[in-house]
Amino acid sequence: WPHVAMKSVKIGDKAWLGFNVAVLKGVEIGEGAVVAAGSVITKSVPAWTVVGGNPAKVIREIPVEGR
């Protein structure tokens, strides 16, 4: 498989990933992010947000009090 490109995936501290989440190569999941079950992460996820869907989109931001 030398012709297949490889990139690392970075998952920040305190991030939660639900069951059956697919994370594509080269994506970064920010600190404290929550990824809904069954989501497909195609782009980097900002810190302290809730994302979900296929492809995953930001559902809401986590307020400062919740951190």
C-alpha atoms as a PDB file:
ATOM      1  CA  TRP A   1       0.000   0.000   0.000  1.00  0.00           C
ATOM      2  CA  PRO A   2       2.790   2.496  -0.667  1.00  0.00           C
ATOM      3  CA  HIS A   3       0.535   4.589  -2.942  1.00  0.00           C
ATOM      4  CA  VAL A   4      -2.000   5.316  -0.164  1.00  0.00           C
ATOM      5  CA  ALA A   5      -1.377   8.664   1.560  1.00  0.00           C
ATOM      6  CA  MET A   6      -1.182   8.677   5.370  1.00  0.00           C
ATOM      7  CA  LYS A   7      -1.899  11.566   7.735  1.00  0.00           C
ATOM      8  CA  SER A   8      -2.159  11.599  11.504  1.00  0.00           C
ATOM      9  CA  VAL A   9      -5.354  12.192  13.494  1.00  0.00           C
ATOM     10  CA  LYS A  10      -5.138  14.395  16.602  1.00  0.00           C
ATOM     11  CA  ILE A  11      -7.681  14.146  19.420  1.00  0.00           C
ATOM     12  CA  GLY A  12      -7.526  16.864  22.086  1.00  0.00           C
ATOM     13  CA  ASP A  13      -7.777  16.411  25.848  1.00  0.00           C
ATOM     14  CA  LYS A  14     -11.260  15.900  27.331  1.00  0.00           C
ATOM     15  CA  ALA A  15     -12.782  15.141  23.902  1.00  0.00           C
ATOM     16  CA  TRP A  16     -15.608  12.584  23.780  1.00  0.00           C
ATOM     17  CA  LEU A  17     -16.339  10.405  20.752  1.00  0.00           C
ATOM     18  CA  GLY A  18     -19.591   8.468  20.569  1.00  0.00           C
ATOM     19  CA  PHE A  19     -20.004   4.886  19.416  1.00  0.00           C
ATOM     20  CA  ASN A  20     -19.289   4.089  15.733  1.00  0.00           C
ATOM     21  CA  VAL A  21     -17.652   7.433  14.869  1.00  0.00           C
ATOM     22  CA  ALA A  22     -15.551   7.503  11.680  1.00  0.00           C
ATOM     23  CA  VAL A  23     -12.633   9.943  11.673  1.00  0.00           C
ATOM     24  CA  LEU A  24     -10.928  10.597   8.335  1.00  0.00           C
ATOM     25  CA  LYS A  25      -7.185  11.089   8.017  1.00  0.00           C
ATOM     26  CA  GLY A  26      -5.618  14.453   8.773  1.00  0.00           C
ATOM     27  CA  VAL A  27      -8.462  15.639  11.022  1.00  0.00           C
ATOM     28  CA  GLU A  28      -7.962  17.343  14.386  1.00  0.00           C
ATOM     29  CA  ILE A  29     -10.610  17.134  17.122  1.00  0.00           C
ATOM     30  CA  GLY A  30     -10.267  20.074  19.511  1.00  0.00           C
ATOM     31  CA  GLU A  31     -10.079  20.006  23.286  1.00  0.00           C
ATOM     32  CA  GLY A  32     -13.392  19.285  25.001  1.00  0.00           C
ATOM     33  CA  ALA A  33     -15.253  18.551  21.754  1.00  0.00           C
ATOM     34  CA  VAL A  34     -18.162  16.095  21.837  1.00  0.00           C
ATOM     35  CA  VAL A  35     -18.815  13.981  18.734  1.00  0.00           C
ATOM     36  CA  ALA A  36     -22.244  12.344  18.430  1.00  0.00           C
ATOM     37  CA  ALA A  37     -22.523   8.593  17.843  1.00  0.00           C
ATOM     38  CA  GLY A  38     -22.403   7.477  14.211  1.00  0.00           C
ATOM     39  CA  SER A  39     -20.907  10.741  12.956  1.00  0.00           C
ATOM     40  CA  VAL A  40     -18.397  10.979  10.113  1.00  0.00           C
ATOM     41  CA  ILE A  41     -15.681  13.552  10.812  1.00  0.00           C
ATOM     42  CA  THR A  42     -14.394  14.910   7.488  1.00  0.00           C
ATOM     43  CA  LYS A  43     -13.009  18.270   8.704  1.00  0.00           C
ATOM     44  CA  SER A  44     -11.312  19.482  11.867  1.00  0.00           C
ATOM     45  CA  VAL A  45     -13.604  20.031  14.859  1.00  0.00           C
ATOM     46  CA  PRO A  46     -13.226  23.258  16.890  1.00  0.00           C
ATOM     47  CA  ALA A  47     -12.551  23.054  20.625  1.00  0.00           C
ATOM     48  CA  TRP A  48     -15.524  23.026  23.028  1.00  0.00           C
ATOM     49  CA  THR A  49     -18.236  22.268  20.471  1.00  0.00           C
ATOM     50  CA  VAL A  50     -20.825  19.524  19.957  1.00  0.00           C
ATOM     51  CA  VAL A  51     -20.809  18.042  16.447  1.00  0.00           C
ATOM     52  CA  GLY A  52     -22.814  15.334  14.722  1.00  0.00           C
ATOM     53  CA  GLY A  53     -24.060  14.003  11.409  1.00  0.00           C
ATOM     54  CA  ASN A  54     -22.695  12.746   8.120  1.00  0.00           C
ATOM     55  CA  PRO A  55     -20.654  14.792   7.429  1.00  0.00           C
ATOM     56  CA  ALA A  56     -20.421  16.166  10.954  1.00  0.00           C
ATOM     57  CA  LYS A  57     -21.466  19.774  11.515  1.00  0.00           C
ATOM     58  CA  VAL A  58     -21.332  21.994  14.587  1.00  0.00           C
ATOM     59  CA  ILE A  59     -24.578  21.640  16.540  1.00  0.00           C
ATOM     60  CA  ARG A  60     -23.701  24.045  19.342  1.00  0.00           C
ATOM     61  CA  GLU A  61     -20.855  25.472  21.368  1.00  0.00           C
ATOM     62  CA  ILE A  62     -20.245  24.394  24.955  1.00  0.00           C
ATOM     63  CA  PRO A  63     -20.593  27.459  27.243  1.00  0.00           C
ATOM     64  CA  VAL A  64     -17.736  28.584  29.472  1.00  0.00           C
ATOM     65  CA  GLU A  65     -19.663  27.517  32.616  1.00  0.00           C
ATOM     66  CA  GLY A  66     -19.814  23.911  31.291  1.00  0.00           C
ATOM     67  CA  ARG A  67     -16.069  23.586  30.979  1.00  0.00           C
END
